[in-house]
Short mmCIF file of C-alpha atoms in Angstrom, two decimals:
data_model
loop_
_atom_site.label_atom_id
_atom_site.label_comp_id
_atom_site.label_asym_id
_atom_site.label_seq_id
_atom_site.Cartn_x
_atom_site.Cartn_y
_atom_site.Cartn_z
CA MET A 1 170.66 54.26 32.61
CA SER A 2 168.86 57.00 34.11
CA GLY A 3 165.52 56.62 35.93
CA GLN A 4 162.63 58.63 36.94
CA ARG A 5 162.58 59.96 40.48
CA ILE A 6 159.26 59.55 42.27
CA GLY A 7 158.74 62.86 44.19
CA SER A 8 157.03 62.35 47.81
CA ARG A 9 154.53 64.63 47.01
CA VAL A 10 151.27 63.29 47.58
CA GLN A 11 148.30 65.27 45.74
CA SER A 12 144.50 65.49 47.03
CA LEU A 13 141.92 66.23 46.17
CA SER A 14 140.06 68.60 48.53
CA ALA A 15 136.16 68.81 48.79
CA LYS A 16 136.14 71.75 46.68
CA GLY A 17 137.78 69.24 43.85
CA GLU A 18 141.27 71.71 43.75
CA ARG A 19 144.34 69.82 44.16
CA ALA A 20 146.09 70.66 47.37
CA ALA A 21 149.86 69.17 47.32
CA ALA A 22 150.48 67.95 50.60
CA SER A 23 154.34 66.77 51.13
CA THR A 24 154.46 63.50 53.00
CA THR A 25 156.91 61.07 53.70
CA VAL A 26 155.44 57.92 53.91
CA MET A 27 157.85 55.14 51.59
CA PRO A 28 160.44 53.68 53.17
CA PHE A 29 161.95 53.90 50.19
CA GLN A 30 163.27 55.75 47.72
CA ILE A 31 163.74 54.81 43.50
CA ARG A 32 166.00 57.01 42.01
CA GLY A 33 167.73 56.47 38.66
CA ARG A 34 172.22 56.50 38.47
CA SER A 35 174.54 55.85 35.69
CA PHE A 36 177.42 53.43 36.35
CA THR A 37 180.54 52.16 34.15
CA ALA A 38 179.94 48.56 33.13
CA VAL A 39 182.44 47.04 31.24
CA VAL A 40 181.74 45.26 28.13
CA LEU A 41 183.73 42.06 26.80
CA GLU A 42 183.32 41.20 23.49
CA LEU A 43 182.94 37.45 22.86
CA ALA A 44 184.87 36.55 19.47
CA GLY A 45 183.63 33.34 19.22
CA ALA A 46 182.69 30.18 22.27
CA ALA A 47 183.28 30.63 25.95
CA ASP A 48 185.49 27.50 25.56
CA GLN A 49 188.79 26.61 27.16
CA ALA A 50 190.79 29.05 25.49
CA PHE A 51 188.62 32.02 26.08
CA TYR A 52 188.58 30.98 29.75
CA ALA A 53 191.91 30.59 29.55
CA ALA A 54 192.93 33.71 27.60
CA LEU A 55 190.83 35.63 30.55
CA ASP A 56 192.90 33.77 33.58
CA ALA A 57 195.72 35.31 31.71
CA LEU A 58 194.75 38.26 31.98
CA LEU A 59 192.93 38.63 35.39
CA GLN A 60 197.04 37.37 36.72
CA GLN A 61 197.85 40.26 34.80
CA ALA A 62 195.77 42.34 36.14
CA PRO A 63 194.11 41.06 38.96
CA HIS A 64 192.51 44.49 40.13
CA PHE A 65 191.43 45.17 36.83
CA PHE A 66 187.62 44.10 37.38
CA THR A 67 187.23 44.60 41.23
CA ASN A 68 183.32 45.66 41.83
CA ALA A 69 183.04 46.46 38.25
CA PRO A 70 179.39 45.91 36.79
CA PHE A 71 180.50 42.86 33.67
CA VAL A 72 178.46 43.05 30.40
CA ILE A 73 178.98 39.98 27.96
CA ASP A 74 178.60 41.24 24.22
CA LEU A 75 176.93 38.09 22.62
CA ASP A 76 177.14 40.02 18.90
CA LYS A 77 179.94 37.45 18.06
CA ALA A 78 179.14 34.82 20.80
CA ALA A 79 175.97 32.88 18.37
CA SER A 80 177.63 29.28 20.37
CA LEU A 81 175.53 30.66 22.99
CA GLN A 82 172.45 29.39 22.93
CA LEU A 83 171.32 27.64 25.54
CA ASN A 84 170.01 28.50 29.38
CA GLY A 85 172.79 25.95 30.45
CA ASP A 86 175.12 27.65 28.32
CA PHE A 87 174.95 30.51 30.56
CA THR A 88 174.52 29.23 33.89
CA ARG A 89 177.90 27.67 33.28
CA LEU A 90 179.81 31.12 32.12
CA VAL A 91 177.86 32.74 34.80
CA ARG A 92 179.03 30.11 37.34
CA GLU A 93 182.32 29.86 35.47
CA LEU A 94 183.29 34.29 35.67
CA ARG A 95 181.83 34.47 39.27
CA GLY A 96 184.21 31.86 40.08
CA ARG A 97 186.99 34.23 39.33
CA LYS A 98 185.41 36.93 41.10
CA LEU A 99 184.18 39.03 38.20
CA SER A 100 180.55 40.07 38.74
CA VAL A 101 178.51 39.47 35.51
CA ILE A 102 175.11 41.63 35.79
CA GLY A 103 173.64 41.09 32.43
CA VAL A 104 174.27 41.18 28.32
CA GLN A 105 174.37 42.78 25.56
CA ASN A 106 173.37 42.43 21.72
CA GLY A 107 172.20 39.17 22.08
CA SER A 108 169.07 37.91 19.81
CA MET A 109 165.99 37.29 21.50
CA GLY A 110 166.35 33.58 22.26
CA GLN A 111 169.89 34.21 23.52
CA ASN A 112 167.85 37.26 25.72
CA ALA A 113 165.70 34.70 27.45
CA ALA A 114 168.28 32.18 27.95
CA ALA A 115 170.03 34.36 30.05
CA LEU A 116 167.50 35.53 31.48
CA GLY A 117 166.78 32.65 33.17
CA ALA A 118 170.68 32.06 34.41
CA GLY A 119 170.02 35.33 36.33
CA LEU A 120 171.33 37.61 33.68
CA ILE A 121 169.57 41.06 32.55
CA ALA A 122 169.40 42.17 28.85
CA LEU A 123 170.93 45.90 28.07
CA GLN A 124 169.91 48.10 25.85
CA GLY A 125 171.70 51.33 24.68
CA GLY A 126 174.59 52.26 26.55
CA ARG A 127 177.36 54.68 25.62
CA ASP A 128 181.19 53.61 25.49
CA VAL A 129 183.54 55.43 27.75
CA PRO A 130 187.07 54.95 28.22
CA ALA A 131 187.88 52.37 30.75
CA GLU A 132 189.56 53.32 33.77
CA ARG A 133 192.01 51.24 35.39
CA ASP A 134 193.20 51.68 39.25
CA GLY A 135 196.74 50.06 39.69
CA GLY A 136 197.23 48.56 36.79
CA ARG A 137 199.87 48.19 34.62
CA GLY A 138 203.01 50.83 34.50
CA SER A 139 201.77 52.13 30.98
CA ALA A 140 197.88 52.80 31.49
CA ALA A 141 196.58 55.70 30.12
CA ALA A 142 196.90 58.75 31.19
CA SER A 143 193.25 59.66 32.25
CA THR A 144 190.95 62.17 30.06
CA PRO A 145 190.61 65.27 31.40
CA GLU A 146 187.18 66.75 31.97
CA PRO A 147 185.71 68.02 28.75
CA ALA A 148 185.72 72.54 29.12
CA PRO A 149 182.38 73.62 30.13
CA ALA A 150 180.36 75.31 27.40
CA THR A 151 177.13 76.05 26.71
CA LEU A 152 175.03 74.94 23.42
CA LEU A 153 172.72 77.69 21.76
CA ILE A 154 170.10 77.04 19.81
CA THR A 155 168.33 80.19 17.45
CA GLU A 156 166.09 78.11 15.30
CA PRO A 157 162.99 77.03 16.25
CA VAL A 158 163.49 73.59 17.94
CA ARG A 159 160.96 71.25 16.16
CA SER A 160 158.85 68.49 17.64
CA GLY A 161 160.50 65.46 17.85
CA GLN A 162 164.04 66.85 17.98
CA ARG A 163 166.11 65.90 20.85
CA ILE A 164 168.77 68.35 21.76
CA PHE A 165 171.74 67.69 23.82
CA ALA A 166 174.08 69.88 25.66
CA ASP A 167 176.32 67.09 27.17
CA ARG A 168 179.27 70.09 28.39
CA GLY A 169 176.96 72.49 29.94
CA ASP A 170 174.34 74.80 29.71
CA LEU A 171 171.46 74.89 27.15
CA VAL A 172 170.37 78.62 25.37
CA VAL A 173 167.80 78.79 22.86
CA VAL A 174 166.50 81.63 21.69
CA ASN A 175 163.38 80.31 19.63
CA SER A 176 160.01 78.64 20.54
CA VAL A 177 160.47 74.40 21.86
CA SER A 178 157.36 72.70 20.08
CA SER A 179 155.39 70.72 21.55
CA GLY A 180 156.97 67.01 21.14
CA ALA A 181 160.75 67.61 21.21
CA GLU A 182 163.51 67.22 24.00
CA LEU A 183 165.99 69.77 25.42
CA ILE A 184 168.63 67.50 27.55
CA ALA A 185 171.44 69.16 29.32
CA GLN A 186 173.88 68.64 31.80
CA GLY A 187 173.66 72.10 33.39
CA SER A 188 170.70 74.31 33.02
CA ILE A 189 168.14 75.45 30.39
CA HIS A 190 167.10 78.35 29.28
CA VAL A 191 164.50 79.19 26.94
CA TYR A 192 163.98 82.81 25.48
CA GLY A 193 160.41 81.83 24.41
CA ARG A 194 157.77 79.13 24.87
CA LEU A 195 158.53 75.94 26.26
CA ARG A 196 156.30 73.24 25.17
CA GLY A 197 158.33 69.67 24.82
CA ARG A 198 160.25 68.59 27.44
CA ALA A 199 163.08 69.52 29.56
CA LEU A 200 165.55 67.57 31.47
CA ALA A 201 168.03 69.23 33.04
CA GLY A 202 171.44 68.21 35.16
CA VAL A 203 171.07 64.77 33.63
CA ASN A 204 174.20 63.41 35.00
CA GLY A 205 173.44 65.01 39.02
CA ASP A 206 173.74 68.73 38.94
CA LYS A 207 171.18 69.44 41.53
CA THR A 208 171.99 73.08 40.80
CA ALA A 209 171.02 72.92 37.83
CA ARG A 210 168.03 75.53 36.36
CA ILE A 211 165.23 75.93 34.27
CA PHE A 212 164.11 78.82 32.73
CA CYS A 213 161.44 79.80 30.59
CA GLN A 214 159.22 82.95 28.58
CA SER A 215 156.21 80.69 28.94
CA LEU A 216 155.60 77.32 30.35
CA GLU A 217 153.50 74.65 28.20
CA ALA A 218 155.94 71.86 28.65
CA GLU A 219 154.85 68.77 29.00
CA LEU A 220 157.54 67.83 31.18
CA VAL A 221 160.30 69.31 33.13
CA ALA A 222 163.07 67.64 35.12
CA ILE A 223 166.14 68.49 37.25
CA ALA A 224 168.76 65.81 38.50
CA GLY A 225 165.92 62.88 37.57
CA LEU A 226 162.89 64.46 39.55
CA TYR A 227 160.20 65.66 37.14
CA ARG A 228 157.02 67.40 37.13
CA THR A 229 154.18 66.66 33.99
CA SER A 230 151.99 68.88 32.33
CA ASP A 231 149.42 67.97 34.92
CA ASP A 232 151.20 68.96 37.54
CA LEU A 233 152.29 72.14 36.84
CA GLY A 234 149.40 74.16 37.78
CA PRO A 235 147.51 77.20 37.10
CA ALA A 236 150.31 79.96 39.01
CA VAL A 237 152.89 78.81 36.75
CA ARG A 238 151.62 78.02 33.78
CA GLN A 239 152.39 79.57 30.52
CA GLN A 240 154.22 82.67 32.77
CA ARG A 241 157.74 83.21 32.78
CA VAL A 242 159.04 80.54 35.09
CA GLN A 243 162.51 79.16 36.72
CA ALA A 244 162.25 75.47 37.85
CA PHE A 245 165.29 74.46 40.76
CA LEU A 246 165.60 71.91 43.33
CA ARG A 247 164.86 72.98 46.68
CA ASP A 248 164.75 69.74 49.60
CA GLU A 249 165.03 67.42 47.15
CA ARG A 250 161.41 68.77 45.95
CA LEU A 251 161.36 70.20 42.15
CA CYS A 252 160.09 74.13 42.63
CA LEU A 253 158.20 76.21 39.92
CA GLU A 254 158.48 79.70 41.18
CA PRO A 255 157.51 82.62 38.07
CA LEU A 256 159.70 85.12 37.55
CA LYS A 257 159.23 89.00 38.41
CA MET B 1 168.40 75.06 -13.84
CA ALA B 2 164.81 73.93 -12.49
CA LYS B 3 163.20 73.93 -8.86
CA ILE B 4 162.47 71.06 -7.06
CA ILE B 5 159.68 71.77 -4.90
CA VAL B 6 158.76 68.95 -2.33
CA VAL B 7 154.42 68.94 -1.16
CA THR B 8 154.81 66.82 2.24
CA SER B 9 152.79 66.78 5.52
CA GLY B 10 153.41 64.59 7.61
CA LYS B 11 149.80 63.58 8.70
CA GLY B 12 147.91 61.93 5.98
CA GLY B 13 145.17 63.25 4.34
CA VAL B 14 145.48 67.01 4.02
CA GLY B 15 145.50 67.63 0.68
CA LYS B 16 148.91 66.96 -0.40
CA THR B 17 147.79 65.12 -3.63
CA THR B 18 145.62 67.69 -4.92
CA SER B 19 147.28 70.56 -3.92
CA THR B 20 150.11 68.83 -5.84
CA ALA B 21 147.92 68.40 -8.85
CA ALA B 22 146.69 72.58 -8.37
CA ILE B 23 150.11 73.60 -7.62
CA GLY B 24 151.07 72.72 -11.25
CA ALA B 25 148.68 73.49 -13.38
CA GLY B 26 148.58 76.78 -11.98
CA LEU B 27 152.29 77.08 -12.75
CA ALA B 28 151.82 75.61 -16.01
CA LEU B 29 149.01 77.99 -16.84
CA ARG B 30 151.21 80.51 -16.31
CA GLY B 31 153.93 79.40 -19.10
CA HIS B 32 155.80 78.01 -16.62
CA LYS B 33 157.33 73.86 -18.28
CA THR B 34 156.02 71.92 -14.81
CA VAL B 35 156.38 68.01 -13.93
CA VAL B 36 154.47 66.57 -11.06
CA ILE B 37 155.57 63.05 -9.54
CA ASP B 38 153.85 61.04 -8.22
CA PHE B 39 156.26 59.29 -4.52
CA ASP B 40 153.53 57.39 -3.10
CA VAL B 41 155.06 53.96 -4.42
CA GLY B 42 151.96 51.62 -3.87
CA LEU B 43 149.09 54.32 -3.08
CA ARG B 44 149.29 56.20 -6.47
CA ASN B 45 146.69 58.58 -6.43
CA LEU B 46 148.44 61.68 -8.80
CA ASP B 47 147.45 59.57 -11.67
CA MET B 48 143.96 60.07 -10.80
CA ILE B 49 143.89 63.32 -9.84
CA MET B 50 145.19 64.44 -12.49
CA GLY B 51 143.06 62.52 -15.28
CA CYS B 52 145.45 59.93 -16.72
CA GLU B 53 144.90 56.84 -14.81
CA ARG B 54 144.38 55.23 -18.17
CA ARG B 55 147.20 56.46 -20.08
CA VAL B 56 149.50 54.62 -17.55
CA VAL B 57 152.43 52.33 -19.05
CA PHE B 58 155.41 53.21 -17.52
CA ASP B 59 156.23 54.55 -14.21
CA PHE B 60 159.03 55.77 -11.57
CA ILE B 61 159.64 52.81 -10.55
CA ASN B 62 160.65 51.52 -14.24
CA VAL B 63 162.42 54.40 -14.31
CA ILE B 64 164.56 54.11 -11.69
CA GLN B 65 165.29 50.34 -11.93
CA GLY B 66 166.21 50.67 -15.86
CA ASP B 67 163.01 48.90 -17.08
CA ALA B 68 162.18 52.48 -19.22
CA LYS B 69 163.55 55.57 -20.18
CA LEU B 70 162.08 58.62 -18.75
CA LYS B 71 160.40 60.43 -22.05
CA GLN B 72 158.41 56.57 -22.50
CA ALA B 73 157.08 57.31 -18.30
CA LEU B 74 156.59 60.47 -18.67
CA ILE B 75 152.71 61.10 -19.37
CA LYS B 76 151.89 65.08 -20.70
CA ASP B 77 148.74 66.25 -19.94
CA ARG B 78 145.81 66.89 -22.94
CA ARG B 79 144.41 70.17 -21.05
CA LEU B 80 148.21 72.46 -20.71
CA ASP B 81 151.17 72.11 -23.21
CA ASN B 82 153.50 72.71 -20.10
CA LEU B 83 151.81 70.12 -17.48
CA SER B 84 153.53 66.45 -17.26
CA ILE B 85 153.76 63.88 -14.92
CA LEU B 86 155.31 61.09 -14.13
CA PRO B 87 153.28 58.67 -11.94
CA THR B 88 154.55 55.95 -10.10
CA SER B 89 153.63 51.94 -9.56
CA GLN B 90 150.65 50.69 -7.65
CA THR B 91 151.97 47.06 -7.66
CA ARG B 92 155.51 48.09 -5.72
CA ASP B 93 156.41 49.16 -2.22
CA LYS B 94 158.49 52.04 -1.17
CA ASP B 95 161.48 50.28 -0.48
CA ALA B 96 161.92 50.62 -4.82
CA LEU B 97 162.80 53.62 -4.15
CA THR B 98 166.28 54.34 -4.17
CA ARG B 99 168.48 57.38 -3.29
CA ASP B 100 170.68 57.35 -6.24
CA GLY B 101 167.32 56.36 -8.67
CA VAL B 102 165.38 59.11 -7.40
CA GLU B 103 168.60 61.13 -7.79
CA GLN B 104 169.51 60.43 -11.27
CA VAL B 105 165.59 61.13 -12.50
CA LEU B 106 165.68 64.80 -10.76
CA THR B 107 168.67 65.86 -12.55
CA GLU B 108 167.25 64.66 -15.94
CA LEU B 109 163.94 66.60 -14.89
CA ARG B 110 165.83 69.56 -13.92
CA GLU B 111 166.73 69.74 -17.49
CA GLU B 112 163.92 69.84 -19.13
CA PHE B 113 161.56 71.45 -17.20
CA ASP B 114 160.94 74.95 -14.85
CA TYR B 115 159.48 73.36 -12.02
CA VAL B 116 159.22 69.69 -10.33
CA ILE B 117 156.66 69.27 -7.75
CA CYS B 118 157.09 66.23 -5.75
CA ASP B 119 154.30 64.73 -4.42
CA SER B 120 155.07 63.23 -0.95
CA PRO B 121 153.64 60.13 0.92
CA ALA B 122 152.23 61.01 3.85
CA GLY B 123 154.67 59.85 6.83
CA ILE B 124 158.19 60.27 7.68
CA GLU B 125 159.69 57.06 6.23
CA ARG B 126 161.80 56.07 3.05
CA GLY B 127 158.89 57.50 0.84
CA ALA B 128 158.29 61.21 2.65
CA HIS B 129 162.42 61.18 3.10
CA LEU B 130 163.53 60.42 -0.70
CA ALA B 131 160.58 62.92 -1.69
CA MET B 132 162.48 65.81 0.40
CA TYR B 133 165.64 64.98 -0.37
CA PHE B 134 166.35 66.69 -2.95
CA ALA B 135 163.76 69.68 -2.83
CA ASP B 136 164.40 73.51 -2.94
CA GLU B 137 161.75 74.56 -1.34
CA ALA B 138 159.60 72.84 0.73
CA VAL B 139 155.00 73.22 0.65
CA VAL B 140 154.19 72.26 3.92
CA VAL B 141 150.53 71.14 3.84
CA THR B 142 148.08 71.95 7.09
CA ASN B 143 144.73 71.14 7.75
CA PRO B 144 143.77 73.84 10.80
CA GLU B 145 143.68 71.16 13.48
CA VAL B 146 146.30 70.03 16.10
CA SER B 147 147.21 66.77 15.35
CA SER B 148 148.15 68.08 11.58
CA VAL B 149 150.01 70.70 12.67
CA ARG B 150 152.00 68.72 15.60
CA ASP B 151 152.77 66.84 12.52
CA SER B 152 153.74 69.32 10.64
CA ASP B 153 156.05 70.64 12.53
CA ARG B 154 158.02 66.91 12.97
CA VAL B 155 158.69 67.73 9.19
CA LEU B 156 159.61 70.93 9.27
CA GLY B 157 162.37 69.48 11.83
CA LEU B 158 162.99 67.23 9.47
CA LEU B 159 163.12 69.33 6.31
CA SER B 160 166.42 71.26 8.37
CA SER B 161 168.07 68.16 9.01
CA LYS B 162 167.56 65.48 6.77
CA THR B 163 167.58 67.24 3.47
CA TYR B 164 170.84 67.05 1.09
CA ARG B 165 170.63 71.48 1.71
CA ALA B 166 171.21 70.18 5.30
CA GLU B 167 174.36 67.50 5.03
CA LYS B 168 176.05 69.45 2.67
CA GLY B 169 175.65 72.80 5.18
CA GLU B 170 173.63 74.76 1.76
CA ALA B 171 170.88 77.27 1.96
CA ALA B 172 167.73 75.20 3.76
CA VAL B 173 165.11 73.98 2.15
CA LYS B 174 162.94 77.03 1.84
CA PRO B 175 159.70 76.39 3.66
CA HIS B 176 156.16 77.72 3.01
CA LEU B 177 152.85 76.98 5.04
CA LEU B 178 149.56 75.60 2.63
CA LEU B 179 146.38 75.83 4.94
CA THR B 180 143.74 73.45 3.99
CA ARG B 181 140.11 72.51 4.26
CA TYR B 182 139.75 75.62 6.10
CA ASP B 183 136.52 76.18 7.15
CA PRO B 184 135.49 80.07 8.65
CA GLN B 185 132.74 79.09 10.50
CA ARG B 186 134.00 76.36 12.53
CA VAL B 187 137.28 78.69 13.24
CA SER B 188 134.81 81.36 14.69
CA ARG B 189 132.97 78.82 16.53
CA GLY B 190 136.69 77.67 18.49
CA GLU B 191 136.68 74.05 16.40
CA MET B 192 138.99 74.60 13.82
CA MET B 193 142.57 76.27 15.09
CA LYS B 194 143.38 80.29 13.82
CA VAL B 195 145.46 81.36 11.68
CA GLU B 196 147.83 83.27 14.24
CA ASP B 197 147.82 80.41 16.68
CA ILE B 198 149.22 78.50 13.60
CA LEU B 199 151.85 80.64 12.69
CA GLU B 200 152.89 81.11 16.12
CA ILE B 201 153.84 77.80 16.47
CA LEU B 202 155.18 76.63 12.67
CA ALA B 203 156.28 80.17 12.50
CA ILE B 204 157.26 79.82 8.53
CA PRO B 205 155.65 82.13 5.54
CA LEU B 206 151.87 81.77 4.93
CA LEU B 207 151.76 80.58 1.40
CA GLY B 208 147.87 80.49 1.62
CA ILE B 209 144.75 79.37 2.80
CA ILE B 210 142.52 77.08 1.04
CA PRO B 211 139.11 77.60 2.29
CA GLU B 212 137.07 74.00 2.64
CA SER B 213 135.20 73.49 -0.50
CA PRO B 214 132.68 70.58 -2.00
CA THR B 215 134.43 71.54 -5.81
CA VAL B 216 137.85 69.65 -4.33
CA LEU B 217 136.01 66.55 -4.35
CA ARG B 218 133.92 66.84 -7.41
CA ALA B 219 137.28 67.70 -9.51
CA SER B 220 139.08 64.65 -8.05
CA ASN B 221 136.20 62.76 -9.42
CA VAL B 222 136.53 63.67 -12.80
CA GLY B 223 140.12 63.75 -12.75
CA THR B 224 140.84 67.29 -13.37
CA PRO B 225 143.32 69.61 -10.91
CA VAL B 226 140.74 72.19 -9.26
CA VAL B 227 142.36 74.97 -10.19
CA LEU B 228 141.49 74.47 -13.91
CA ASP B 229 137.36 74.65 -12.56
CA PRO B 230 136.38 78.60 -12.82
CA LYS B 231 133.83 78.58 -10.10
CA SER B 232 135.77 76.69 -7.23
CA ILE B 233 137.29 79.04 -4.19
CA ALA B 234 139.76 76.79 -3.60
CA GLY B 235 140.62 76.77 -7.82
CA LYS B 236 141.23 81.04 -6.57
CA ALA B 237 142.61 80.14 -3.48
CA TYR B 238 145.48 78.09 -5.19
CA GLU B 239 145.84 80.71 -7.98
CA ASP B 240 146.93 82.83 -5.38
CA ALA B 241 148.97 80.67 -3.56
CA VAL B 242 150.80 80.08 -7.07
CA SER B 243 151.36 83.69 -7.55
CA ARG B 244 152.73 83.85 -4.08
CA LEU B 245 155.08 80.77 -4.95
CA ILE B 246 156.73 82.12 -8.07
CA GLY B 247 157.24 85.80 -5.66
CA GLU B 248 154.11 87.92 -6.45
CA GLN B 249 153.59 89.61 -3.25
CA LEU B 250 149.28 88.67 -2.26
CA GLU B 251 147.53 90.21 0.75
CA THR B 252 146.15 87.01 2.40
CA ARG B 253 142.24 86.76 2.13
CA VAL B 254 140.15 84.30 3.29
CA ARG B 255 137.05 84.03 1.19
CA PRO B 256 133.94 83.54 2.65
CA MET B 257 132.15 80.27 2.21
CA GLU B 258 128.86 80.65 -0.15
CA ARG B 259 126.33 81.68 3.16
CA PRO B 260 123.01 79.54 1.70
CA GLY B 261 120.34 82.17 1.62
CA LEU B 262 117.31 82.42 4.12
CA PHE B 263 114.66 79.86 1.50
CA GLN B 264 117.61 77.69 1.41
CA ARG B 265 118.20 77.35 5.22
CA LEU B 266 114.81 77.17 5.28
CA LEU B 267 114.40 74.10 2.92
CA ARG B 268 116.92 72.08 4.85
CA ARG B 269 114.58 72.68 7.84
CA THR B 270 112.00 70.85 6.71
CA ALA B 271 113.79 68.82 4.82
#
């Protein structure tokens, strides 16, 4: 899950009508996005005695498997869970076994509403990741090594509506990026052309990621969750050769010489 | 082997059907056997623009579903021997199109014709997707204004990723830019986008610039492709576009609209 961080910049209108950026920290809290891996349990039928018995058996074998893991129930094959009462019972049973169930996925609208009534959220999207075990059985799967970093190189124009995701490092575009296109990278983003769409660098939390472009006309730039929109760019950097980076938890834009 | 050319745009109302008719007729005038197909199921217009709406018996959907043979659905144009039209259904909708059905029809048409021109519906969903899927070349029709340019850009992205050629890794669909409804006076006033700005954003070769012209509406009212109207500047611009499409090198020129004379301007003032 990724959210957007509300930067602690407050813009005020001066008497001349110009926008001056003053940074003040008036908020007693900060909101930011962060992704955690949840454990998904796909119910293959009713949440009946057989289900709880099997669950108890699993917990006996690996008591720490689910410790502190946010738990999500997949309702794709669990049509029997429909009423508020069904979900309340499920939550009570699971929490009684020290399983922190937080939400459901792949449920129908009715199921989502009933789950909401029981204090669960209906989650959308999500990506599969290998489940990690700590202190599990002897034959636990070896954790997969981090894939080697690699740069994604794009030489064709990035058209409106296209989304390019560099999940292993930097993203380099040797062409222009149209309005309505999205560039997303784990590392930095380099555009040897006009950047008109959105660019989101350091999406996995890398605060050292930067964004470089030959002409900044972007709709939105973001680094590690901190973003600025086209409105906030300011005349000094618009249509200039610019680099964007984080400094002191603020997204700075500076023209390149 | 015929060339399949899709006339697409993303945005609606920019001149796809008009251009399909004009390009189809232009190619036929030069001696190429051409067929124009209407992919806008449920909102068909190509038959009206071509002037054959009273002769439609069987249509594209009938052929796909096996209710009729292709020969029964094809309508020969009365004015040009080399031109045929495959109209579509008005009572069904785009869900009636299937990829296999479209492929079969296009394969059969390829044997018989030199050029197969597909008139795409607006949008980027099923109808537009199937119209462009088997194309060899694409004519992207764009008006010189921001929303049309953005939609054309989107369509260019789809042409390079969601077509048969893209999926099989073959040579990319060749795109051509056709600017329509171009008004030089509005461009000089800054109301319409300039050709250079549009080319900078879309970055594809320019096929032609079709000026805004009242002859286009008149042509569609009588069911004649505008290229058959000898007095129309739009028609002449379409002829140039067709020349470039078949590979001739022509300089792009924007023909000025007829400026009203002093007397006519006075009349307009007092009216």
